[in-house]
Coordinates of C-alpha atoms in Angstrom, one line a residue:
M1 CA -16.6 -15.7 -11.8
L2 CA -17.5 -13.9 -8.5
L3 CA -15.8 -10.6 -9.4
E4 CA -17.9 -10.2 -12.5
E5 CA -21.0 -11.0 -10.4
V6 CA -20.1 -8.3 -7.9
Y7 CA -19.7 -5.6 -10.6
N8 CA -22.9 -6.7 -12.4
N9 CA -24.7 -6.0 -9.0
A10 CA -22.8 -2.9 -8.0
Q11 CA -24.4 0.3 -7.0
I12 CA -23.4 3.5 -8.7
V13 CA -22.7 6.8 -7.0
Y14 CA -21.1 10.1 -7.9
S15 CA -17.7 10.5 -6.1
G16 CA -17.6 14.3 -6.6
R17 CA -15.7 14.1 -9.9
H18 CA -16.5 10.7 -11.3
L19 CA -19.2 8.0 -11.3
T20 CA -18.0 5.1 -9.2
T21 CA -19.3 1.9 -7.8
V22 CA -20.0 0.7 -4.2
N23 CA -19.6 -3.0 -4.0
E24 CA -18.5 -6.0 -2.0
F25 CA -15.0 -6.1 -3.4
T26 CA -13.8 -2.5 -3.0
D27 CA -16.0 -1.3 -0.2
Q28 CA -17.0 -4.4 1.8
L29 CA -20.7 -3.6 1.2
P30 CA -21.9 -6.2 1.8
A31 CA -19.0 -7.8 3.8
L32 CA -16.2 -9.2 1.6
R33 CA -16.5 -13.0 1.1
P34 CA -13.1 -14.8 1.5
E35 CA -13.8 -16.8 -1.7
L36 CA -14.1 -13.5 -3.7
L37 CA -10.8 -12.2 -2.3
I38 CA -9.1 -15.5 -2.9
E39 CA -10.4 -15.6 -6.5
V40 CA -9.1 -12.1 -7.3
A41 CA -5.8 -12.7 -5.6
Y42 CA -5.1 -15.8 -7.7
R43 CA -6.2 -14.1 -10.9
I44 CA -3.5 -11.5 -10.2
I45 CA -0.8 -13.9 -9.0
K46 CA -1.1 -15.9 -12.3
T47 CA 0.0 -12.8 -14.2
M48 CA 2.8 -11.7 -11.9
D49 CA 6.5 -12.2 -12.0
L50 CA 7.1 -13.7 -8.6
T51 CA 10.8 -13.1 -8.5
I52 CA 10.3 -9.8 -6.7
D53 CA 11.4 -8.5 -3.3
K54 CA 8.3 -6.6 -2.2
I55 CA 4.6 -5.9 -2.8
V56 CA 3.5 -2.3 -2.4
T57 CA 0.0 -0.9 -2.0
E58 CA -1.8 2.0 -0.3
E59 CA -3.6 1.4 3.0
D60 CA -7.1 1.9 1.8
K61 CA -9.0 -0.2 -0.7
G62 CA -6.0 -2.1 -2.1
A63 CA -4.9 -3.4 1.3
P64 CA -7.1 -6.5 1.6
L65 CA -6.0 -7.7 -1.9
A66 CA -2.3 -6.9 -1.5
T67 CA -2.3 -8.6 1.9
A68 CA -3.9 -11.8 0.5
I69 CA -1.3 -11.8 -2.4
S70 CA 1.5 -11.4 0.1
I71 CA 0.2 -14.3 2.2
F72 CA -0.3 -16.6 -0.8
T73 CA 3.1 -15.8 -2.3
G74 CA 5.3 -15.3 0.8
I75 CA 6.4 -11.9 -0.6
P76 CA 6.8 -9.1 2.0
L77 CA 4.3 -6.3 1.9
A78 CA 5.1 -2.5 2.2
M79 CA 2.1 -0.2 2.7
A80 CA 1.9 3.4 1.8
R81 CA 0.2 5.3 4.6
W82 CA -1.9 8.4 4.8
Y83 CA 0.2 9.6 7.7
P84 CA 4.0 9.6 8.5
Y85 CA 5.7 7.8 11.4
S86 CA 8.0 10.0 13.5
L87 CA 10.7 7.5 14.1
D88 CA 14.3 8.4 13.6
D89 CA 15.4 5.0 12.2
I90 CA 12.6 4.8 9.6
T91 CA 13.1 6.3 6.2
T92 CA 9.8 7.5 4.8
H93 CA 9.2 9.1 1.5
K94 CA 6.3 11.6 1.1
V95 CA 4.6 11.8 -2.3
N96 CA 1.7 13.9 -3.4
L97 CA -1.4 12.1 -4.6
Q98 CA -4.3 13.1 -6.7
S99 CA -6.7 10.2 -7.3
E100 CA -10.4 9.7 -8.1
Y101 CA -11.4 10.2 -4.5
F102 CA -8.6 12.0 -2.7
E103 CA -5.9 14.7 -2.9
G104 CA -3.2 14.7 -0.3
S105 CA 0.0 12.8 0.5
L106 CA 1.1 9.2 0.9
Y107 CA 4.1 8.1 3.0
L108 CA 5.9 5.0 1.9
N109 CA 8.6 3.1 3.9
G110 CA 10.0 -0.4 3.8
I111 CA 11.5 -0.1 0.3
C112 CA 15.3 -0.4 -0.1
H113 CA 17.6 0.5 -2.9
G114 CA 17.6 -2.3 -5.5
D115 CA 14.3 -3.8 -4.4
R116 CA 12.2 -5.3 -7.2
V117 CA 8.6 -4.3 -6.4
A118 CA 5.1 -5.0 -7.7
I119 CA 2.3 -2.5 -7.1
I120 CA -1.0 -4.1 -6.2
D121 CA -4.3 -2.1 -6.1
D122 CA -8.0 -2.9 -6.2
T123 CA -9.0 -0.5 -9.0
L124 CA -7.3 1.6 -11.7
S125 CA -9.3 4.7 -12.4
T126 CA -7.4 8.0 -13.0
G127 CA -4.0 6.4 -12.3
G128 CA -3.1 8.8 -9.6
T129 CA -2.4 6.3 -6.9
A130 CA -0.2 4.1 -9.2
I131 CA 1.8 7.1 -10.4
S132 CA 2.4 8.3 -6.9
L133 CA 3.5 4.8 -5.7
V134 CA 5.9 4.5 -8.7
E135 CA 7.5 7.9 -7.9
S136 CA 8.0 6.9 -4.3
I137 CA 9.5 3.5 -5.1
R138 CA 11.9 5.0 -7.6
H139 CA 12.9 7.6 -5.0
F140 CA 14.1 4.8 -2.8
G141 CA 16.1 3.3 -5.8
G142 CA 13.6 0.5 -6.2
E143 CA 12.5 -1.0 -9.5
V144 CA 8.8 -1.4 -10.3
T145 CA 8.4 -4.7 -12.1
G146 CA 4.7 -4.3 -12.7
I147 CA 1.4 -2.7 -11.6
F148 CA -1.5 -5.0 -11.1
C149 CA -5.1 -3.9 -10.5
A150 CA -8.1 -6.2 -10.1
V151 CA -10.5 -3.8 -11.9
E152 CA -9.9 -1.0 -14.5
K153 CA -12.4 1.7 -15.1
V154 CA -11.7 2.3 -18.8
Q155 CA -13.5 5.6 -19.3
Q156 CA -11.1 7.4 -16.9
N157 CA -8.1 6.6 -19.1
G158 CA -5.9 5.7 -16.1
R159 CA -4.0 3.0 -18.1
N160 CA -2.7 5.6 -20.6
H161 CA -2.0 8.2 -17.9
V162 CA 0.2 5.7 -16.0
L163 CA 2.0 4.6 -19.1
E164 CA 2.7 8.3 -20.1
K165 CA 4.0 9.3 -16.7
T166 CA 5.9 6.1 -15.7
G167 CA 6.5 4.0 -18.8
I168 CA 4.8 1.1 -17.1
T169 CA 1.8 -0.8 -18.5
V170 CA -0.9 -1.6 -16.0
N171 CA -2.2 -5.2 -15.8
S172 CA -5.9 -5.6 -14.9
T173 CA -8.1 -8.7 -14.6
L174 CA -11.4 -7.0 -15.3
K175 CA -12.3 -3.9 -17.3
I176 CA -15.5 -2.0 -16.7
S177 CA -17.3 1.1 -17.9
I178 CA -19.7 3.0 -15.7
D179 CA -22.7 5.2 -16.7
K180 CA -25.3 6.5 -14.4
N181 CA -27.5 3.5 -14.8
K182 CA -25.2 0.5 -14.9
V183 CA -21.8 -1.1 -14.9
T184 CA -20.8 -2.7 -18.1
I185 CA -18.0 -5.4 -18.3
V186 CA -15.8 -4.5 -21.2
K187 CA -14.7 -7.6 -23.2
E188 CA -11.3 -7.5 -24.8

């Protein structure tokens, strides 16, 4: 599997608060191979309920994966942005975000009351991004049917944090643990 290969070869850096990886999948270092993106997208699609109205992600690292899943499934994509649009006919919801890398705000639009929504992200670490997206979707009156992440950093306990704050269990396709010397793939 290509994703496991990528994490076995990932570089490790300190993000200011946590150890993290720099790799082809999340950082496009080296450039992201289409076959890797396709592999990961299909791994997630196989676990999703496809009777949903929208896919939601944030516009940073989750965007390539969510875009691929949207294309393969034909499900529309709504993207949470780091900045608002100042358009009178667009309803945007601002939500505060505290994640592994960033503290600030996300602005979500494109969700309607009653929408059934799946959240897609590249990595689950602290759970901050997922929690913020759930809050925003619920603000619009949408229902989050699932949260799907390609990779889960188990030592940061994001899975439990998301469950405690939202009542939703995160689905991940690969679990890893990071120490200063290496990335370990965690077998279930």
